[in-house]
CSV table of C-alpha atoms in Angstrom, one decimal:
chain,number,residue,atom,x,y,z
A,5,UNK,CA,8.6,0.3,18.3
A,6,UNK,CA,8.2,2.9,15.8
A,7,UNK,CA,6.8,1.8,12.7
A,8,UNK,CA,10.0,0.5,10.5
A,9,UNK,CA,12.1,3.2,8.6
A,10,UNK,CA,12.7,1.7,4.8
A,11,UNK,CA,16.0,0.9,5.6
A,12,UNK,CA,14.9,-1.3,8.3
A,13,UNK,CA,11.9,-2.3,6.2
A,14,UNK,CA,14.3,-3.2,3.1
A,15,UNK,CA,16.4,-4.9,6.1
A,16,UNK,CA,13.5,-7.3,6.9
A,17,UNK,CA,12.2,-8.8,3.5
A,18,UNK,CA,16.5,-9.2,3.2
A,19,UNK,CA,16.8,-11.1,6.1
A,20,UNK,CA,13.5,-13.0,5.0
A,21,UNK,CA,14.8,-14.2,1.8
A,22,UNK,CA,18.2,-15.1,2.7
A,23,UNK,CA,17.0,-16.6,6.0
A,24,UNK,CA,14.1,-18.6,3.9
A,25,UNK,CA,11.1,-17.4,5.8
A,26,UNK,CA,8.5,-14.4,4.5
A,27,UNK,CA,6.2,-12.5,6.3
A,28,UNK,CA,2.5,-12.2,6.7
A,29,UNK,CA,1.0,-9.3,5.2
A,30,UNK,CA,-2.3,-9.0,6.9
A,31,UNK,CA,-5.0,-6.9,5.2
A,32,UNK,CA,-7.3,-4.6,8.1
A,33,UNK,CA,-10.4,-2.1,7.6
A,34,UNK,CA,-11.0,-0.5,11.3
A,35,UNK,CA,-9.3,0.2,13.8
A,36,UNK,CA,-10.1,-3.0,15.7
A,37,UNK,CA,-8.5,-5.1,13.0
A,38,UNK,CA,-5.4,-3.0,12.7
A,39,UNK,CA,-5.1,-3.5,16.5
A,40,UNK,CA,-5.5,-7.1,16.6
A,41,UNK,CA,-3.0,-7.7,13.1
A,42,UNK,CA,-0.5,-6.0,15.3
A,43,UNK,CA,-1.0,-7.9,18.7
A,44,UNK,CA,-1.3,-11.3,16.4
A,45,UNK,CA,2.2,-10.2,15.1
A,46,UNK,CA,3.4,-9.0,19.0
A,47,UNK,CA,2.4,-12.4,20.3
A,48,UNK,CA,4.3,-14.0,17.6
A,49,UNK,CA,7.7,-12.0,18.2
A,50,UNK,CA,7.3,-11.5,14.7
A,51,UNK,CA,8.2,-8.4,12.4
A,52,UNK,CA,5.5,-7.3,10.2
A,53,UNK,CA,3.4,-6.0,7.4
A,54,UNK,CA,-0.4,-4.4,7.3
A,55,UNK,CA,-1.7,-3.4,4.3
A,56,UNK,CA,-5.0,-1.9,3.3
A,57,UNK,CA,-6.8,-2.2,-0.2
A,58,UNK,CA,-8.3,0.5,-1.5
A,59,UNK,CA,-12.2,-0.4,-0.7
A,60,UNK,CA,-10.3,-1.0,3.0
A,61,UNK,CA,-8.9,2.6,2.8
A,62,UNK,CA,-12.3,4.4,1.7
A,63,UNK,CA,-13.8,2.1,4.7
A,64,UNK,CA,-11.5,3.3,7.4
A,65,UNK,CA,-12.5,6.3,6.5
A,66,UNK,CA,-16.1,6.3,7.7
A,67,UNK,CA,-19.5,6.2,5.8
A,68,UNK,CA,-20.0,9.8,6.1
A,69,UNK,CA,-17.0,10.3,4.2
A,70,UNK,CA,-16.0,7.0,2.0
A,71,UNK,CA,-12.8,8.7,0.8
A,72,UNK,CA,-10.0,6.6,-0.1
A,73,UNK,CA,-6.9,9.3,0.6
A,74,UNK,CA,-8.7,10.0,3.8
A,75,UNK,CA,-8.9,7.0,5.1
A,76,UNK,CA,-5.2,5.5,4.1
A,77,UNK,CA,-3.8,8.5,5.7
A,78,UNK,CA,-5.8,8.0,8.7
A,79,UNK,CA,-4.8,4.6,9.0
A,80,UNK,CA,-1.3,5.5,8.6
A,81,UNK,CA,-1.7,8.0,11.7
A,82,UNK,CA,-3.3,5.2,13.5
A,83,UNK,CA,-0.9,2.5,13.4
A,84,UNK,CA,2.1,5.1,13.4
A,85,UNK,CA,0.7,5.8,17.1
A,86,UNK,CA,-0.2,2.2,18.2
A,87,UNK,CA,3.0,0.5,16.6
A,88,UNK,CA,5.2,2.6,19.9
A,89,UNK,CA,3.9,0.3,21.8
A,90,UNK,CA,5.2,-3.1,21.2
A,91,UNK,CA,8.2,-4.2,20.5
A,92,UNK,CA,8.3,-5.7,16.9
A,93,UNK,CA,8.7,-3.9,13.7
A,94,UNK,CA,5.8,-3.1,11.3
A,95,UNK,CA,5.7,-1.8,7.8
A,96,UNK,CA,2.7,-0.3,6.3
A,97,UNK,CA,1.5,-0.9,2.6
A,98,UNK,CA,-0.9,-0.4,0.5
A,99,UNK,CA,-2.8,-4.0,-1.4
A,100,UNK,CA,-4.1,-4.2,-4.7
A,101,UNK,CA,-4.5,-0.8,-6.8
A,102,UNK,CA,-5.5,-0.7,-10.6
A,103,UNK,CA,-4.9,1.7,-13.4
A,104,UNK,CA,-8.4,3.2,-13.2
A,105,UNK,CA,-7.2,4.1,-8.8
A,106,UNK,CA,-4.1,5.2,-9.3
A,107,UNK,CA,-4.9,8.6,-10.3
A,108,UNK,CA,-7.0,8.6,-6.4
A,109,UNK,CA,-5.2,6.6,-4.9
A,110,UNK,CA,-1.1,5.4,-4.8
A,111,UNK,CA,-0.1,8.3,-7.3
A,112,UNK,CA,-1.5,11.1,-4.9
A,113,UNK,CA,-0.3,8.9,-1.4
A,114,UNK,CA,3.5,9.0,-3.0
A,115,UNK,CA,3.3,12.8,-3.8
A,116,UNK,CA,2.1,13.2,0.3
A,117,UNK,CA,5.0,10.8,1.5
A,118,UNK,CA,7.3,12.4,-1.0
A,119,UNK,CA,6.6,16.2,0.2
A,120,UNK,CA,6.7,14.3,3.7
A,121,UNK,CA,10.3,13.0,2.7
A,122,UNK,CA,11.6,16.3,1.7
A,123,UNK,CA,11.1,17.9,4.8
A,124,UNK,CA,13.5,15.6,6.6
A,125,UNK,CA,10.2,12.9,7.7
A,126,UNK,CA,9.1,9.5,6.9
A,127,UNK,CA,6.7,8.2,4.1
A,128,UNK,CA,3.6,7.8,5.2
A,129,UNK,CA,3.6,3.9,3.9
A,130,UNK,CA,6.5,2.1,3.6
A,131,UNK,CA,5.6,-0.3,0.1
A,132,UNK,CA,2.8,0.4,-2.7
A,133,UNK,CA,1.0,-2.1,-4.8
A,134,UNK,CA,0.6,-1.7,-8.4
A,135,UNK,CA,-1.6,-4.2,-10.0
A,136,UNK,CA,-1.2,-4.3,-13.5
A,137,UNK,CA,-2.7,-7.7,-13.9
A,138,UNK,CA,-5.6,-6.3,-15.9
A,139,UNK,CA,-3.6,-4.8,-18.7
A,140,UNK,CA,-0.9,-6.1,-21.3
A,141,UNK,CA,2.5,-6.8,-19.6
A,142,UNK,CA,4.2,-3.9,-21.5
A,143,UNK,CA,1.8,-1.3,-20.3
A,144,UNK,CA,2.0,-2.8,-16.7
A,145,UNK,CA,5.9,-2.6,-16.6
A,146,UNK,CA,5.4,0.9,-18.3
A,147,UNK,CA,3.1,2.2,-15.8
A,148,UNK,CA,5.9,0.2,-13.1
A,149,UNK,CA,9.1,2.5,-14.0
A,150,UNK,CA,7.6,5.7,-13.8
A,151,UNK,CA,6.1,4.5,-10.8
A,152,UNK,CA,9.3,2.9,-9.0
A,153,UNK,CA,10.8,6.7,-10.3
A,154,UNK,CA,8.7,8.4,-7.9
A,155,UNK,CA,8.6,5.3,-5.0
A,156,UNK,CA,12.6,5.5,-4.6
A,157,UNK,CA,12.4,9.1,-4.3
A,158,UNK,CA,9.7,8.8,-1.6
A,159,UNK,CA,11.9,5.6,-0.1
A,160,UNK,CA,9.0,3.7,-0.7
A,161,UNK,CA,9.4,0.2,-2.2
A,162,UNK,CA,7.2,-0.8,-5.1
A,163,UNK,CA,5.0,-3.5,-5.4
A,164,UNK,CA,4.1,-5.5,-9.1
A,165,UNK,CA,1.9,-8.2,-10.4
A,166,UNK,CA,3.2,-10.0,-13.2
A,167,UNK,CA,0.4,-12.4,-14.3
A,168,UNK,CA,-3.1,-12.7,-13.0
A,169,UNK,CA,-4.7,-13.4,-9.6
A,170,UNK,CA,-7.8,-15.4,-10.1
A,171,UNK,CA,-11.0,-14.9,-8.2
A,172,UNK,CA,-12.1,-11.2,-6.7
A,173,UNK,CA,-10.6,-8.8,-4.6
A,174,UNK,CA,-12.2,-5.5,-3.8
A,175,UNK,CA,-13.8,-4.9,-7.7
A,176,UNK,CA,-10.4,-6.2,-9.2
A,177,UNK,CA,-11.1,-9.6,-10.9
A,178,UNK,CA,-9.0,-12.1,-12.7
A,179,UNK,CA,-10.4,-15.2,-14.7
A,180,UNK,CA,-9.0,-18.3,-14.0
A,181,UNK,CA,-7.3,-19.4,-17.3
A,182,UNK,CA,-3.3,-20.1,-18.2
A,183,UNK,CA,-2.5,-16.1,-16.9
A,184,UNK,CA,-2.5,-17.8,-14.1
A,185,UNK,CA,0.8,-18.8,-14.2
A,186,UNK,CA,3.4,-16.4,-15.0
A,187,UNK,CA,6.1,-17.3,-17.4
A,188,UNK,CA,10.0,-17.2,-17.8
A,189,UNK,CA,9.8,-14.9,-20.9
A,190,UNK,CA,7.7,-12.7,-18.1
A,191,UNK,CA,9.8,-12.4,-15.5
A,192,UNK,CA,12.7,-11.4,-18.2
A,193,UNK,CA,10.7,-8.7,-19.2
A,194,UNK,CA,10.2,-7.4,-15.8
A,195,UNK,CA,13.8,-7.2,-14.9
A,196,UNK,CA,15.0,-5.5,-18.2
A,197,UNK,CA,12.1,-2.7,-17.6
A,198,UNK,CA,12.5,-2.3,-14.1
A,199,UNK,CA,16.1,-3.7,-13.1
A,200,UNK,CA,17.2,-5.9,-10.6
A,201,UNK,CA,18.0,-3.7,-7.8
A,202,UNK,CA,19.6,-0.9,-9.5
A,203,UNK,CA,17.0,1.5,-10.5
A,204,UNK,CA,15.1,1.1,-6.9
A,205,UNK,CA,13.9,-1.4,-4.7
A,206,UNK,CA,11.1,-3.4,-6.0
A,207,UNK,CA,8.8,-6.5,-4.9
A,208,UNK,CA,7.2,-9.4,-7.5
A,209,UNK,CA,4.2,-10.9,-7.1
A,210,UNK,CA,5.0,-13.8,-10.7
A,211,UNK,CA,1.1,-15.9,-10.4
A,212,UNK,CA,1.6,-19.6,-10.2
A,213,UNK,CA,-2.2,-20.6,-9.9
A,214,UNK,CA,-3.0,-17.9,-6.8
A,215,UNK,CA,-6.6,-17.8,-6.4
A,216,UNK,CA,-8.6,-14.8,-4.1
A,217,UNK,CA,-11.2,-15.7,-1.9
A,218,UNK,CA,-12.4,-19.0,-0.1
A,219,UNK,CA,-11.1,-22.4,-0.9
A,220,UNK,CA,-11.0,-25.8,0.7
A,221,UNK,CA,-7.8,-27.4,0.5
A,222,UNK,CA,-6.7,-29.0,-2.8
A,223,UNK,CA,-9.1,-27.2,-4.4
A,224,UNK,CA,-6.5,-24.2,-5.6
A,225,UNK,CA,-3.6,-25.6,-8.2
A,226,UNK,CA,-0.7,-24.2,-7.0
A,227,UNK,CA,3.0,-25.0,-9.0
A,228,UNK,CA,5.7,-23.1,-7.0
A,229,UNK,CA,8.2,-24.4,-9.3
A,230,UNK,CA,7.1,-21.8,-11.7
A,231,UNK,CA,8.5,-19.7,-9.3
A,232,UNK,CA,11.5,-21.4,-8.9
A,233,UNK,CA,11.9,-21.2,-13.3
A,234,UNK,CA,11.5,-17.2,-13.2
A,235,UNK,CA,14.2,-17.0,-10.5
A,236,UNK,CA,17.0,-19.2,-12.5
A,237,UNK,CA,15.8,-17.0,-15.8
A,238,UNK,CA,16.3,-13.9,-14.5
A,239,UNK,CA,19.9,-14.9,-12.6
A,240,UNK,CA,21.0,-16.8,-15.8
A,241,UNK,CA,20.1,-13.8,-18.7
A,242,UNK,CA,21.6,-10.9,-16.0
A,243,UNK,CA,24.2,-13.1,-14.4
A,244,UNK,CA,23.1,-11.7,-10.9
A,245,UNK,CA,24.9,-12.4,-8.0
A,246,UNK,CA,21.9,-13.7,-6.0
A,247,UNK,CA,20.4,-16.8,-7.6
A,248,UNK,CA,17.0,-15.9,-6.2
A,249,UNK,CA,16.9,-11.7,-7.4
A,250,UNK,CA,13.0,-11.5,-6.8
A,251,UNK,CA,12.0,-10.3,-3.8
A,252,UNK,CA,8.7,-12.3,-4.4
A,253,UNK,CA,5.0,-12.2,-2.8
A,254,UNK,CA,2.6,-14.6,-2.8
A,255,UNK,CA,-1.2,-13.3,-3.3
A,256,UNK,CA,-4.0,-15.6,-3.1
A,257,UNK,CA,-3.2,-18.7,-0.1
A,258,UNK,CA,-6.5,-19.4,1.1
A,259,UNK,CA,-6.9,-23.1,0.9
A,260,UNK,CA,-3.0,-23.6,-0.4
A,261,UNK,CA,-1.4,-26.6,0.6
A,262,UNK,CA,1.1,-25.8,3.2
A,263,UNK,CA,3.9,-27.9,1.4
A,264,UNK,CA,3.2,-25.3,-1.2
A,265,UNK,CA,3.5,-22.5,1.0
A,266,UNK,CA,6.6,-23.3,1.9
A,267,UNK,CA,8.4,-24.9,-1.4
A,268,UNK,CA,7.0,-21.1,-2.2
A,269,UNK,CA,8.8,-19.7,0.1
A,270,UNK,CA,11.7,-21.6,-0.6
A,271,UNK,CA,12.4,-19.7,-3.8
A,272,UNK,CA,12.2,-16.3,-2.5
A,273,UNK,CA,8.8,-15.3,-1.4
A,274,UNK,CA,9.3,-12.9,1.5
A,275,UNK,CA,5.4,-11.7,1.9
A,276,UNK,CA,2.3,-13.7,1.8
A,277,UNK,CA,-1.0,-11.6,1.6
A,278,UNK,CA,-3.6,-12.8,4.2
A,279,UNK,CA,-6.9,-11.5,4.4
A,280,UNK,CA,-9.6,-14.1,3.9
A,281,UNK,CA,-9.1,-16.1,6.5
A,282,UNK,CA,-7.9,-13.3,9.0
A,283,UNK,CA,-11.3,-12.1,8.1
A,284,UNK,CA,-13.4,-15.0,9.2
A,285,UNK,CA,-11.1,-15.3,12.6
A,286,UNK,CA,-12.2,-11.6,13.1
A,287,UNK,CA,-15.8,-12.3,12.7
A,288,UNK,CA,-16.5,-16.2,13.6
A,289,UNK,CA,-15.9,-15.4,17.7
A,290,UNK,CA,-18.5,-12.3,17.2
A,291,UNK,CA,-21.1,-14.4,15.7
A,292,UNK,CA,-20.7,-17.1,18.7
A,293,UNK,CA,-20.9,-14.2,21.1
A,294,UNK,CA,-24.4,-13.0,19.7
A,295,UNK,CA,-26.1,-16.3,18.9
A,296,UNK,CA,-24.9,-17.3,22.1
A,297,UNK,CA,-25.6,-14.3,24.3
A,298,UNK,CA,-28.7,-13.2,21.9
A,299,UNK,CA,-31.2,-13.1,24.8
A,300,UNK,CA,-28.7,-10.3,26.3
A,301,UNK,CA,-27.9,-8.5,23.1
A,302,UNK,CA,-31.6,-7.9,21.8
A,303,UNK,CA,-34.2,-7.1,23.9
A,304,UNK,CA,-36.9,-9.7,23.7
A,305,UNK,CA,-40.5,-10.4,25.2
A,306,UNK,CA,-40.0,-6.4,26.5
A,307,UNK,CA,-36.7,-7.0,28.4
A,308,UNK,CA,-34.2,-4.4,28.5
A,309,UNK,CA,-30.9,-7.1,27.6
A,310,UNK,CA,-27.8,-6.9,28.8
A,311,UNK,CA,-26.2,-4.0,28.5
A,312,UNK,CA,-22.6,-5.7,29.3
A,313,UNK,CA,-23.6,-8.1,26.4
A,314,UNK,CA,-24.0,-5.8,23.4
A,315,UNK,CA,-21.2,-3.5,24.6
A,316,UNK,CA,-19.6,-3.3,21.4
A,317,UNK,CA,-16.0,-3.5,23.6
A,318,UNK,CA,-17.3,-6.6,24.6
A,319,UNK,CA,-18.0,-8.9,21.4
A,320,UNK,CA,-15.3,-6.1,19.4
A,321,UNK,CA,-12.8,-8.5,21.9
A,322,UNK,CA,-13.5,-11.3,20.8
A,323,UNK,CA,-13.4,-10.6,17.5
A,324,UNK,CA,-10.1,-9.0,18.1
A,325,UNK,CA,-8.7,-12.3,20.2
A,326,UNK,CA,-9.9,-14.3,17.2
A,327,UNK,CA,-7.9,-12.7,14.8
A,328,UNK,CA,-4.4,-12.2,16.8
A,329,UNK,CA,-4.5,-15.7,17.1
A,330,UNK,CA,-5.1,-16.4,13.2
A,331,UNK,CA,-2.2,-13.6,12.7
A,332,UNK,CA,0.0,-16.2,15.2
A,333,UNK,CA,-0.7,-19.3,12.9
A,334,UNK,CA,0.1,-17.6,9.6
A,335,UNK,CA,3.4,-16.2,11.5
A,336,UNK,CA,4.3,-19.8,12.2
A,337,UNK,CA,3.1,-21.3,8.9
A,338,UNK,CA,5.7,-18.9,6.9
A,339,UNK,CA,8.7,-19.0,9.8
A,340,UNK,CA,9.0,-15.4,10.7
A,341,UNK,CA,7.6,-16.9,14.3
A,342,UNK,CA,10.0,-15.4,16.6
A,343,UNK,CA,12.6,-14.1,14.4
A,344,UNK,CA,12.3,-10.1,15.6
């Protein structure tokens, strides 16, 4: 299929809240990646989202080039192409940008998809990430409205951190202290800035002990019932009709608990970011296939090796297998397993 139009995007993370399930978001760099995140989601018979981070973007671009607008807009193209060929539904978005990348980065990406929209097309993404996490709420929700502004008149739908993320992601870092958990009073303050519905359509990411980067399990602190608080604010201070009006995501899984995940999902998250473990499937099966076929990938003792063996098609499929399978789990683990 075509990658999703935002009404059928906006359709899916609807159908995910009210039907209690959320969607992987898996994060790609290459071609190869992108391919197998797709397959994964394919094999699944489940809808979709791939994002790329900005150190992802300026990657896909190519070391001779290392440009971030390039690269996104190159992905983009990609998956617009490869997406025809299966028969789920795939939104495209863009992970974790801060205020000092917005300038290079999701500002000049929504002017390209709003020139794009103009002329009777498609945006070239169909959701953006802001992360404001770094700065003081009321310069992050500031930053927000102009940027949900120019997002609904691109059809794009925004993306927001409320609260901080800890570990690292791509240069963005967030210490591991009581940010961590976003609050009521915070989740107030977001709908009054930015609505709940009414001035465009928007997606949450409230913190409740998320953590980037590699954990064993039990060793990240969820408490999804924070989640569960900012929902009942929000619905009790605007009397909204739905008594979950986040469309929430959930950043940071690695080593969660899966009862988490799901008492998570159960108060309205509707994307889950993956990327570290997606990661590891990608590259654990390549590593088996060299230290396990090294005599035929290097050329020792004056041999010529095997030229079937370092093929980069060769171990690049493994890789690839490794990772639509990982994509197949983290379908299943949030529900959206055969729910195309």
């Amino acid at each position: 299929m075509p990658i999703a139009t935002p009404e059928k995007y906006a359709e899916m993370l609807d159908r995910a809240k009210k039907g209690g399930f959320a969607y992987p978001a898996i994060n790609v760099s290459s071609s190869q990646t992108l391919n197998a995140a797709i397959k994964g989601f394919a094999d699944a018979g489940s809808d979709g989202i791939i994002q790329v981070s900005t150190g992802g973007a300026e990657y896909f671009s190519g070391q001779g080039v290392k440009n971030m607008i390039t690269g996104a807009l190159a992905f983009s193209a990609f998956a617009h192409e490869i997406a025809k060929a299966y028969d789920v539904n795939i939104a495209l978005h863009t992970d974790h940008c801060p205020k000092d990348k917005l300038d290079t980065f999701v500002r000049p990406l929504l002017e390209a998809s709003t020139e794009r929209v103009k002329q009777g097309g498609l945006p070239y993404f169909q959701s953006h990430m802001w992360d404001g996490s770094a700065v003081e709420l009321h310069e992050n929700l500031q930053i927000a409205e102009e940027l949900l502004a120019k997002c609904r008149d691109a059809k794009i739908i925004l993306e927001i951190e409320v609260g901080v993320v800890g570990g690292e992601e791509d240069g963005v870092e967030g210490k591991i202290d009581d940010k961590l958990y976003s609050t009521p009073e915070d989740a107030i303050a977001t709908a009054k800035a930015l609505g709940t519905g009414d001035h465009g359509y928007y997606m949450t990411a409230l913190t409740f002990g998320n953590v980037h980067g590699v954990y064993k399990p039990g060793n990240v602190k969820l408490r999804p019932e924070v989640l569960q608080k900012a929902q009942a604010a929000v619905h009790e201070e605007f009397k909204t009709a739905d008594g979950k009006p986040f469309h929430l995501v959930f950043h940071g899984g690695s080593g969660s608990d899966p009862k988490e995940i799901a008492e998570a999902v159960s108060y309205g998250v509707v994307k889950m970011n993956v990327d570290t473990d997606t990661q590891y499937a990608f590259t654990r099966p390549i590593a088996g296939w060299m230290i396990g076929n090294y005599d035929g990938v290097l050329k020792i003792d004056g041999e010529v090796g095997n030229k079937k063996q370092y093929d980069p098609r060769a171990w690049g499929k493994a890789g690839e297998t490794g990772m639509s399978e990982r994509v197949v789990v983290a379908c299943e683990n949030l529900g959206s397993a055969g729910k195309h």
